[in-house]
PDB file of C-alpha atoms and ligand atoms in Angstrom:
ATOM      1  CA  UNK X   1      89.059  48.645  44.534  1.00  0.00           C
ATOM      2  CA  UNK X   2      85.894  50.364  43.302  1.00  0.00           C
ATOM      3  CA  UNK X   3      84.347  49.442  39.983  1.00  0.00           C
ATOM      4  CA  UNK X   4      84.240  53.143  39.120  1.00  0.00           C
ATOM      5  CA  UNK X   5      86.439  55.614  40.986  1.00  0.00           C
ATOM      6  CA  UNK X   6      86.288  59.341  40.468  1.00  0.00           C
ATOM      7  CA  UNK X   7      89.249  60.922  42.256  1.00  0.00           C
ATOM      8  CA  UNK X   8      89.417  64.611  43.167  1.00  0.00           C
ATOM      9  CA  UNK X   9      88.045  65.918  39.904  1.00  0.00           C
ATOM     10  CA  UNK X  10      88.131  69.620  39.067  1.00  0.00           C
ATOM     11  CA  UNK X  11      86.312  70.901  35.969  1.00  0.00           C
ATOM     12  CA  UNK X  12      86.033  74.561  34.957  1.00  0.00           C
ATOM     13  CA  UNK X  13      83.978  76.193  32.206  1.00  0.00           C
ATOM     14  CA  UNK X  14      84.890  79.830  31.417  1.00  0.00           C
ATOM     15  CA  UNK X  15      85.429  80.818  35.009  1.00  0.00           C
ATOM     16  CA  UNK X  16      82.652  78.578  36.368  1.00  0.00           C
ATOM     17  CA  UNK X  17      83.907  75.783  38.610  1.00  0.00           C
ATOM     18  CA  UNK X  18      81.445  73.060  37.586  1.00  0.00           C
ATOM     19  CA  UNK X  19      83.139  70.405  39.755  1.00  0.00           C
ATOM     20  CA  UNK X  20      85.432  71.095  42.698  1.00  0.00           C
ATOM     21  CA  UNK X  21      87.570  68.224  44.034  1.00  0.00           C
ATOM     22  CA  UNK X  22      84.788  65.675  43.549  1.00  0.00           C
ATOM     23  CA  UNK X  23      85.522  62.073  44.523  1.00  0.00           C
ATOM     24  CA  UNK X  24      82.933  59.361  44.036  1.00  0.00           C
ATOM     25  CA  UNK X  25      83.049  55.576  44.183  1.00  0.00           C
ATOM     26  CA  UNK X  26      80.627  53.075  42.703  1.00  0.00           C
ATOM     27  CA  UNK X  27      80.774  49.436  43.762  1.00  0.00           C
ATOM     28  CA  UNK X  28      80.017  46.692  41.239  1.00  0.00           C
ATOM     29  CA  UNK X  29      76.413  45.566  41.048  1.00  0.00           C
ATOM     30  CA  UNK X  30      74.725  48.485  42.775  1.00  0.00           C
ATOM     31  CA  UNK X  31      72.351  51.231  41.715  1.00  0.00           C
ATOM     32  CA  UNK X  32      73.864  54.548  42.716  1.00  0.00           C
ATOM     33  CA  UNK X  33      71.794  57.716  42.510  1.00  0.00           C
ATOM     34  CA  UNK X  34      73.444  61.054  41.773  1.00  0.00           C
ATOM     35  CA  UNK X  35      71.252  63.953  42.810  1.00  0.00           C
ATOM     36  CA  UNK X  36      71.556  67.680  43.399  1.00  0.00           C
ATOM     37  CA  UNK X  37      69.934  70.988  42.511  1.00  0.00           C
ATOM     38  CA  UNK X  38      70.047  72.403  38.967  1.00  0.00           C
ATOM     39  CA  UNK X  39      73.568  73.334  37.906  1.00  0.00           C
ATOM     40  CA  UNK X  40      75.149  71.152  40.626  1.00  0.00           C
ATOM     41  CA  UNK X  41      77.494  69.450  38.126  1.00  0.00           C
ATOM     42  CA  UNK X  42      75.774  66.080  37.612  1.00  0.00           C
ATOM     43  CA  UNK X  43      75.749  66.056  33.807  1.00  0.00           C
ATOM     44  CA  UNK X  44      79.284  67.463  33.758  1.00  0.00           C
ATOM     45  CA  UNK X  45      80.402  64.445  35.787  1.00  0.00           C
ATOM     46  CA  UNK X  46      78.703  62.114  33.272  1.00  0.00           C
ATOM     47  CA  UNK X  47      80.492  63.903  30.399  1.00  0.00           C
ATOM     48  CA  UNK X  48      83.824  63.327  32.170  1.00  0.00           C
ATOM     49  CA  UNK X  49      83.172  59.641  32.932  1.00  0.00           C
ATOM     50  CA  UNK X  50      82.086  58.963  29.347  1.00  0.00           C
ATOM     51  CA  UNK X  51      85.097  60.784  27.866  1.00  0.00           C
ATOM     52  CA  UNK X  52      83.174  63.628  26.241  1.00  0.00           C
ATOM     53  CA  UNK X  53      85.006  66.186  28.378  1.00  0.00           C
ATOM     54  CA  UNK X  54      88.377  66.315  30.158  1.00  0.00           C
ATOM     55  CA  UNK X  55      88.917  67.432  33.755  1.00  0.00           C
ATOM     56  CA  UNK X  56      91.375  70.193  34.692  1.00  0.00           C
ATOM     57  CA  UNK X  57      92.752  67.780  37.279  1.00  0.00           C
ATOM     58  CA  UNK X  58      91.868  64.516  38.960  1.00  0.00           C
ATOM     59  CA  UNK X  59      91.543  60.951  37.698  1.00  0.00           C
ATOM     60  CA  UNK X  60      88.787  58.531  36.738  1.00  0.00           C
ATOM     61  CA  UNK X  61      89.291  54.765  36.911  1.00  0.00           C
ATOM     62  CA  UNK X  62      86.969  52.081  35.549  1.00  0.00           C
ATOM     63  CA  UNK X  63      87.752  48.492  36.594  1.00  0.00           C
ATOM     64  CA  UNK X  64      91.178  49.771  37.637  1.00  0.00           C
ATOM     65  CA  UNK X  65      91.992  51.320  34.232  1.00  0.00           C
ATOM     66  CA  UNK X  66      92.703  55.033  34.051  1.00  0.00           C
ATOM     67  CA  UNK X  67      90.066  56.321  31.602  1.00  0.00           C
ATOM     68  CA  UNK X  68      90.583  60.039  32.293  1.00  0.00           C
ATOM     69  CA  UNK X  69      92.074  60.786  28.870  1.00  0.00           C
ATOM     70  CA  UNK X  70      90.381  58.088  26.809  1.00  0.00           C
ATOM     71  CA  UNK X  71      88.081  58.768  23.861  1.00  0.00           C
ATOM     72  CA  UNK X  72      84.337  58.077  24.263  1.00  0.00           C
ATOM     73  CA  UNK X  73      84.446  55.015  21.957  1.00  0.00           C
ATOM     74  CA  UNK X  74      87.330  53.494  23.952  1.00  0.00           C
ATOM     75  CA  UNK X  75      85.410  53.972  27.193  1.00  0.00           C
ATOM     76  CA  UNK X  76      82.293  52.446  25.678  1.00  0.00           C
ATOM     77  CA  UNK X  77      84.320  49.449  24.453  1.00  0.00           C
ATOM     78  CA  UNK X  78      85.604  49.014  28.002  1.00  0.00           C
ATOM     79  CA  UNK X  79      81.969  48.606  29.088  1.00  0.00           C
ATOM     80  CA  UNK X  80      80.516  52.013  29.966  1.00  0.00           C
ATOM     81  CA  UNK X  81      77.202  52.898  28.301  1.00  0.00           C
ATOM     82  CA  UNK X  82      75.141  56.036  28.752  1.00  0.00           C
ATOM     83  CA  UNK X  83      71.893  57.794  27.924  1.00  0.00           C
ATOM     84  CA  UNK X  84      71.425  61.532  27.572  1.00  0.00           C
ATOM     85  CA  UNK X  85      69.213  64.152  29.198  1.00  0.00           C
ATOM     86  CA  UNK X  86      67.890  65.115  25.767  1.00  0.00           C
ATOM     87  CA  UNK X  87      66.738  62.158  23.692  1.00  0.00           C
ATOM     88  CA  UNK X  88      69.341  60.823  21.251  1.00  0.00           C
ATOM     89  CA  UNK X  89      67.461  58.350  19.091  1.00  0.00           C
ATOM     90  CA  UNK X  90      67.016  58.232  15.321  1.00  0.00           C
ATOM     91  CA  UNK X  91      63.360  58.997  14.648  1.00  0.00           C
ATOM     92  CA  UNK X  92      63.454  58.005  10.976  1.00  0.00           C
ATOM     93  CA  UNK X  93      64.926  54.574  11.706  1.00  0.00           C
ATOM     94  CA  UNK X  94      62.864  51.669  12.998  1.00  0.00           C
ATOM     95  CA  UNK X  95      62.810  50.712  16.648  1.00  0.00           C
ATOM     96  CA  UNK X  96      64.887  47.584  16.024  1.00  0.00           C
ATOM     97  CA  UNK X  97      67.392  49.483  13.843  1.00  0.00           C
ATOM     98  CA  UNK X  98      67.957  51.909  16.703  1.00  0.00           C
ATOM     99  CA  UNK X  99      68.883  48.993  18.949  1.00  0.00           C
ATOM    100  CA  UNK X 100      71.099  47.401  16.281  1.00  0.00           C
ATOM    101  CA  UNK X 101      72.908  50.723  15.808  1.00  0.00           C
ATOM    102  CA  UNK X 102      73.887  50.450  19.455  1.00  0.00           C
ATOM    103  CA  UNK X 103      75.577  47.105  18.774  1.00  0.00           C
ATOM    104  CA  UNK X 104      77.874  48.369  16.054  1.00  0.00           C
ATOM    105  CA  UNK X 105      80.754  49.280  18.314  1.00  0.00           C
ATOM    106  CA  UNK X 106      81.041  45.672  19.382  1.00  0.00           C
ATOM    107  CA  UNK X 107      80.385  43.868  16.071  1.00  0.00           C
ATOM    108  CA  UNK X 108      83.614  42.468  14.698  1.00  0.00           C
ATOM    109  CA  UNK X 109      83.165  43.138  10.977  1.00  0.00           C
ATOM    110  CA  UNK X 110      84.924  46.019   9.309  1.00  0.00           C
ATOM    111  CA  UNK X 111      83.789  47.941   6.226  1.00  0.00           C
ATOM    112  CA  UNK X 112      85.593  45.550   3.870  1.00  0.00           C
ATOM    113  CA  UNK X 113      83.712  42.409   4.855  1.00  0.00           C
ATOM    114  CA  UNK X 114      80.429  44.322   5.050  1.00  0.00           C
ATOM    115  CA  UNK X 115      80.983  45.612   1.515  1.00  0.00           C
ATOM    116  CA  UNK X 116      81.706  42.105   0.217  1.00  0.00           C
ATOM    117  CA  UNK X 117      78.687  40.743   2.106  1.00  0.00           C
ATOM    118  CA  UNK X 118      80.565  37.675   3.243  1.00  0.00           C
ATOM    119  CA  UNK X 119      78.533  34.766   4.667  1.00  0.00           C
ATOM    120  CA  UNK X 120      79.611  35.334   8.279  1.00  0.00           C
ATOM    121  CA  UNK X 121      78.435  38.947   8.021  1.00  0.00           C
ATOM    122  CA  UNK X 122      74.954  37.763   7.069  1.00  0.00           C
ATOM    123  CA  UNK X 123      75.004  35.415  10.025  1.00  0.00           C
ATOM    124  CA  UNK X 124      76.118  38.180  12.352  1.00  0.00           C
ATOM    125  CA  UNK X 125      73.335  40.462  11.105  1.00  0.00           C
ATOM    126  CA  UNK X 126      70.833  37.696  11.781  1.00  0.00           C
ATOM    127  CA  UNK X 127      72.232  37.181  15.259  1.00  0.00           C
ATOM    128  CA  UNK X 128      72.182  40.929  15.871  1.00  0.00           C
ATOM    129  CA  UNK X 129      68.517  41.095  14.881  1.00  0.00           C
ATOM    130  CA  UNK X 130      67.687  38.223  17.223  1.00  0.00           C
ATOM    131  CA  UNK X 131      69.583  39.855  20.061  1.00  0.00           C
ATOM    132  CA  UNK X 132      67.985  43.259  19.381  1.00  0.00           C
ATOM    133  CA  UNK X 133      64.549  41.656  19.543  1.00  0.00           C
ATOM    134  CA  UNK X 134      65.440  40.052  22.877  1.00  0.00           C
ATOM    135  CA  UNK X 135      66.358  43.469  24.246  1.00  0.00           C
ATOM    136  CA  UNK X 136      63.066  44.887  22.947  1.00  0.00           C
ATOM    137  CA  UNK X 137      61.173  42.037  24.576  1.00  0.00           C
ATOM    138  CA  UNK X 138      62.942  42.743  27.856  1.00  0.00           C
ATOM    139  CA  UNK X 139      61.900  46.398  27.561  1.00  0.00           C
ATOM    140  CA  UNK X 140      58.305  45.658  26.557  1.00  0.00           C
ATOM    141  CA  UNK X 141      58.729  47.142  23.063  1.00  0.00           C
ATOM    142  CA  UNK X 142      58.875  43.983  20.944  1.00  0.00           C
ATOM    143  CA  UNK X 143      55.352  44.537  19.587  1.00  0.00           C
ATOM    144  CA  UNK X 144      56.617  47.746  17.961  1.00  0.00           C
ATOM    145  CA  UNK X 145      59.938  46.560  16.543  1.00  0.00           C
ATOM    146  CA  UNK X 146      59.098  47.604  12.984  1.00  0.00           C
ATOM    147  CA  UNK X 147      57.673  51.026  13.909  1.00  0.00           C
ATOM    148  CA  UNK X 148      59.606  54.165  13.159  1.00  0.00           C
ATOM    149  CA  UNK X 149      61.115  55.340  16.432  1.00  0.00           C
ATOM    150  CA  UNK X 150      59.357  58.702  15.938  1.00  0.00           C
ATOM    151  CA  UNK X 151      56.000  56.902  16.166  1.00  0.00           C
ATOM    152  CA  UNK X 152      56.669  55.827  19.763  1.00  0.00           C
ATOM    153  CA  UNK X 153      55.437  57.890  22.699  1.00  0.00           C
ATOM    154  CA  UNK X 154      58.013  60.068  24.439  1.00  0.00           C
ATOM    155  CA  UNK X 155      58.203  57.586  27.318  1.00  0.00           C
ATOM    156  CA  UNK X 156      58.776  54.677  24.922  1.00  0.00           C
ATOM    157  CA  UNK X 157      61.476  56.650  23.108  1.00  0.00           C
ATOM    158  CA  UNK X 158      63.307  57.122  26.398  1.00  0.00           C
ATOM    159  CA  UNK X 159      63.113  53.372  27.066  1.00  0.00           C
ATOM    160  CA  UNK X 160      64.389  52.777  23.520  1.00  0.00           C
ATOM    161  CA  UNK X 161      67.413  54.979  24.200  1.00  0.00           C
ATOM    162  CA  UNK X 162      68.118  52.879  27.272  1.00  0.00           C
ATOM    163  CA  UNK X 163      67.811  49.766  25.075  1.00  0.00           C
ATOM    164  CA  UNK X 164      70.339  51.149  22.641  1.00  0.00           C
ATOM    165  CA  UNK X 165      72.795  51.697  25.482  1.00  0.00           C
ATOM    166  CA  UNK X 166      72.120  48.125  26.690  1.00  0.00           C
ATOM    167  CA  UNK X 167      72.823  46.758  23.202  1.00  0.00           C
ATOM    168  CA  UNK X 168      76.483  47.540  23.774  1.00  0.00           C
ATOM    169  CA  UNK X 169      76.375  45.098  26.686  1.00  0.00           C
ATOM    170  CA  UNK X 170      77.722  47.632  29.160  1.00  0.00           C
ATOM    171  CA  UNK X 171      78.943  46.621  32.606  1.00  0.00           C
ATOM    172  CA  UNK X 172      78.205  50.128  33.866  1.00  0.00           C
ATOM    173  CA  UNK X 173      75.400  52.287  32.547  1.00  0.00           C
ATOM    174  CA  UNK X 174      75.036  56.014  33.174  1.00  0.00           C
ATOM    175  CA  UNK X 175      71.393  57.113  33.005  1.00  0.00           C
ATOM    176  CA  UNK X 176      70.858  60.882  32.760  1.00  0.00           C
ATOM    177  CA  UNK X 177      67.360  61.795  33.996  1.00  0.00           C
ATOM    178  CA  UNK X 178      65.570  58.696  32.656  1.00  0.00           C
ATOM    179  CA  UNK X 179      62.276  59.717  34.311  1.00  0.00           C
ATOM    180  CA  UNK X 180      62.124  63.282  32.949  1.00  0.00           C
ATOM    181  CA  UNK X 181      58.892  63.806  31.023  1.00  0.00           C
ATOM    182  CA  UNK X 182      57.428  60.391  31.894  1.00  0.00           C
ATOM    183  CA  UNK X 183      53.923  59.830  33.280  1.00  0.00           C
ATOM    184  CA  UNK X 184      53.514  58.363  36.779  1.00  0.00           C
ATOM    185  CA  UNK X 185      52.720  54.931  35.292  1.00  0.00           C
ATOM    186  CA  UNK X 186      55.773  55.101  33.032  1.00  0.00           C
ATOM    187  CA  UNK X 187      57.970  56.044  36.011  1.00  0.00           C
ATOM    188  CA  UNK X 188      56.745  52.938  37.843  1.00  0.00           C
ATOM    189  CA  UNK X 189      57.599  50.743  34.887  1.00  0.00           C
ATOM    190  CA  UNK X 190      60.967  52.473  34.523  1.00  0.00           C
ATOM    191  CA  UNK X 191      61.769  51.694  38.159  1.00  0.00           C
ATOM    192  CA  UNK X 192      61.053  48.004  37.514  1.00  0.00           C
ATOM    193  CA  UNK X 193      63.177  47.982  34.349  1.00  0.00           C
ATOM    194  CA  UNK X 194      66.143  49.629  36.060  1.00  0.00           C
ATOM    195  CA  UNK X 195      65.975  47.067  38.865  1.00  0.00           C
ATOM    196  CA  UNK X 196      65.792  44.263  36.272  1.00  0.00           C
ATOM    197  CA  UNK X 197      68.848  45.664  34.491  1.00  0.00           C
ATOM    198  CA  UNK X 198      70.738  45.567  37.778  1.00  0.00           C
ATOM    199  CA  UNK X 199      69.615  41.965  38.294  1.00  0.00           C
ATOM    200  CA  UNK X 200      71.198  41.133  34.922  1.00  0.00           C
ATOM    201  CA  UNK X 201      74.498  42.217  36.485  1.00  0.00           C
ATOM    202  CA  UNK X 202      74.783  45.764  35.148  1.00  0.00           C
ATOM    203  CA  UNK X 203      75.970  48.453  37.572  1.00  0.00           C
ATOM    204  CA  UNK X 204      73.946  51.661  37.330  1.00  0.00           C
ATOM    205  CA  UNK X 205      74.738  55.303  38.047  1.00  0.00           C
ATOM    206  CA  UNK X 206      71.611  57.383  37.640  1.00  0.00           C
ATOM    207  CA  UNK X 207      71.141  61.160  37.660  1.00  0.00           C
ATOM    208  CA  UNK X 208      67.555  61.946  38.513  1.00  0.00           C
ATOM    209  CA  UNK X 209      65.441  64.787  39.888  1.00  0.00           C
ATOM    210  CA  UNK X 210      62.554  62.432  40.587  1.00  0.00           C
ATOM    211  CA  UNK X 211      63.198  61.886  44.298  1.00  0.00           C
ATOM    212  CA  UNK X 212      60.583  59.157  44.698  1.00  0.00           C
ATOM    213  CA  UNK X 213      62.304  57.067  42.040  1.00  0.00           C
ATOM    214  CA  UNK X 214      65.843  57.581  43.359  1.00  0.00           C
ATOM    215  CA  UNK X 215      64.906  56.913  46.972  1.00  0.00           C
ATOM    216  CA  UNK X 216      63.103  53.718  45.937  1.00  0.00           C
ATOM    217  CA  UNK X 217      65.652  52.103  43.641  1.00  0.00           C
ATOM    218  CA  UNK X 218      69.076  53.361  44.744  1.00  0.00           C
ATOM    219  CA  UNK X 219      71.297  51.384  47.104  1.00  0.00           C
ATOM    220  CA  UNK X 220      73.407  54.495  47.646  1.00  0.00           C
ATOM    221  CA  UNK X 221      73.022  58.156  46.797  1.00  0.00           C
ATOM    222  CA  UNK X 222      75.648  60.862  46.239  1.00  0.00           C
ATOM    223  CA  UNK X 223      74.605  64.495  46.437  1.00  0.00           C
ATOM    224  CA  UNK X 224      76.275  67.311  44.522  1.00  0.00           C
ATOM    225  CA  UNK X 225      75.677  70.984  45.237  1.00  0.00           C
ATOM    226  CA  UNK X 226      77.487  73.833  43.495  1.00  0.00           C
ATOM    227  CA  UNK X 227      80.096  71.432  42.145  1.00  0.00           C
ATOM    228  CA  UNK X 228      80.880  69.855  45.508  1.00  0.00           C
ATOM    229  CA  UNK X 229      79.954  66.476  46.931  1.00  0.00           C
ATOM    230  CA  UNK X 230      77.986  67.317  50.084  1.00  0.00           C
ATOM    231  CA  UNK X 231      76.688  63.880  51.106  1.00  0.00           C
ATOM    232  CA  UNK X 232      76.919  60.199  50.265  1.00  0.00           C
ATOM    233  CA  UNK X 233      75.224  57.144  51.764  1.00  0.00           C
ATOM    234  CA  UNK X 234      72.044  55.103  51.848  1.00  0.00           C
ATOM    235  CA  UNK X 235      68.794  56.867  50.835  1.00  0.00           C
ATOM    236  CA  UNK X 236      67.756  57.065  54.506  1.00  0.00           C
ATOM    237  CA  UNK X 237      70.991  58.671  55.635  1.00  0.00           C
ATOM    238  CA  UNK X 238      71.047  61.144  52.724  1.00  0.00           C
ATOM    239  CA  UNK X 239      67.383  62.095  53.179  1.00  0.00           C
ATOM    240  CA  UNK X 240      68.062  63.200  56.768  1.00  0.00           C
ATOM    241  CA  UNK X 241      71.347  65.027  56.071  1.00  0.00           C
ATOM    242  CA  UNK X 242      70.929  68.720  57.068  1.00  0.00           C
ATOM    243  CA  UNK X 243      73.184  69.971  54.233  1.00  0.00           C
ATOM    244  CA  UNK X 244      71.081  68.081  51.688  1.00  0.00           C
ATOM    245  CA  UNK X 245      67.842  69.448  53.119  1.00  0.00           C
ATOM    246  CA  UNK X 246      69.262  72.966  52.993  1.00  0.00           C
ATOM    247  CA  UNK X 247      70.499  72.592  49.401  1.00  0.00           C
ATOM    248  CA  UNK X 248      67.070  71.406  48.313  1.00  0.00           C
ATOM    249  CA  UNK X 249      65.187  74.080  50.203  1.00  0.00           C
ATOM    250  CA  UNK X 250      67.159  76.609  48.173  1.00  0.00           C
ATOM    251  CA  UNK X 251      65.188  75.904  45.044  1.00  0.00           C
ATOM    252  CA  UNK X 252      65.754  72.426  43.628  1.00  0.00           C
ATOM    253  CA  UNK X 253      63.078  70.676  41.626  1.00  0.00           C
ATOM    254  CA  UNK X 254      61.642  67.951  43.820  1.00  0.00           C
ATOM    255  CA  UNK X 255      59.196  66.192  41.576  1.00  0.00           C
ATOM    256  CA  UNK X 256      57.906  63.532  43.891  1.00  0.00           C
TER     257      UNK X 256
HETATM  258  P1  LIG U   1      70.716  70.095  35.765  1.00  0.00           P
HETATM  259  O1  LIG U   1      70.127  69.313  36.875  1.00  0.00           O
HETATM  260  O2  LIG U   1      70.069  71.428  35.607  1.00  0.00           O
HETATM  261  O3  LIG U   1      70.860  69.334  34.488  1.00  0.00           O
HETATM  262  P2  LIG U   1      73.541  69.611  36.445  1.00  0.00           P
HETATM  263  O4  LIG U   1      73.694  69.248  37.881  1.00  0.00           O
HETATM  264  O5  LIG U   1      73.561  68.495  35.454  1.00  0.00           O
HETATM  265  O6  LIG U   1      72.229  70.494  36.257  1.00  0.00           O
HETATM  266  P3  LIG U   1      75.669  70.762  34.889  1.00  0.00           P
HETATM  267  O7  LIG U   1      74.894  70.779  33.617  1.00  0.00           O
HETATM  268  O8  LIG U   1      76.713  69.729  35.042  1.00  0.00           O
HETATM  269  O9  LIG U   1      74.679  70.680  36.131  1.00  0.00           O
HETATM  270  O10 LIG U   1      76.303  72.211  35.102  1.00  0.00           O
HETATM  271  C1  LIG U   1      77.202  72.540  36.171  1.00  0.00           C
HETATM  272  C2  LIG U   1      77.669  73.979  35.994  1.00  0.00           C
HETATM  273  O11 LIG U   1      78.529  74.080  34.849  1.00  0.00           O
HETATM  274  C3  LIG U   1      76.541  74.989  35.770  1.00  0.00           C
HETATM  275  O12 LIG U   1      76.891  76.200  36.380  1.00  0.00           O
HETATM  276  C4  LIG U   1      76.519  75.132  34.255  1.00  0.00           C
HETATM  277  O13 LIG U   1      76.019  76.401  33.885  1.00  0.00           O
HETATM  278  C5  LIG U   1      78.002  74.989  33.904  1.00  0.00           C
HETATM  279  N1  LIG U   1      78.208  74.409  32.576  1.00  0.00           N
HETATM  280  C6  LIG U   1      77.897  73.167  32.193  1.00  0.00           C
HETATM  281  N2  LIG U   1      78.264  72.946  30.909  1.00  0.00           N
HETATM  282  C7  LIG U   1      78.821  74.110  30.475  1.00  0.00           C
HETATM  283  C8  LIG U   1      79.397  74.544  29.233  1.00  0.00           C
HETATM  284  N3  LIG U   1      79.477  73.712  28.187  1.00  0.00           N
HETATM  285  N4  LIG U   1      79.859  75.806  29.162  1.00  0.00           N
HETATM  286  C9  LIG U   1      79.805  76.646  30.225  1.00  0.00           C
HETATM  287  N5  LIG U   1      79.283  76.303  31.424  1.00  0.00           N
HETATM  288  C10 LIG U   1      78.789  75.054  31.546  1.00  0.00           C
END
């Protein structure tokens, strides 16, 4: 059984069929790229997997559990993390606080014990800080842990958002255009980080327009066009697929 299985999903928005009978499978431990021209349905699929939207029909399974109708927090507790196309960090909080905010869904303490400031809460906070710093070290941001997130460069803010998703210790992470707006050097570093994250055992599904990045890091690529899955396979196979070439010649952004 696949780690993540998307089965015959249909999603409509006001007469627009954003996804039409899309099935997609992600095996544990791989980096899977999800590409396609603008408006192909990539972000819609991420919204469905993360529980932010519901399909008209079809099913989504994660580790064998039907998550189609689950709430976003339930899906994240099951081990699915995500980042967004538009940055979702808190600029007026410090870098380390942003990471710690990502841990809250998995910290055990409720409001009562936090309010009473019980000894084990203090210990947990200390542990959380240590863990957050480890994540920042892994991402090359430890030197800036006390900075306000708004003081980071755009590229660093995008890495921070990825760190916040990692703080939830996801088993599967959905990255929505992580390279958008990054410089060539930052894209290189991003590629290394994503590969390191996979090495840590996290499965990755990444939406990206930056072809160079996807072709380099992905084990498999799925291609959406007009809400339909038109190709799936290794980067080499997908690159040579005539339907993919045609879809891209019709006006996709190919940034690299
Ligand atoms: P891009 O690469 O430009 O981000 P995408 O592949 O992520 O595109 P989606 O954002 O998933 O594409 O959009 C798929 C289709 O669904 C498009 O036609 C889009 O206009 C439509 N759509 C997406 N969200 C909504 C919405 N909330 N309301 C109405 N239509 C929507």
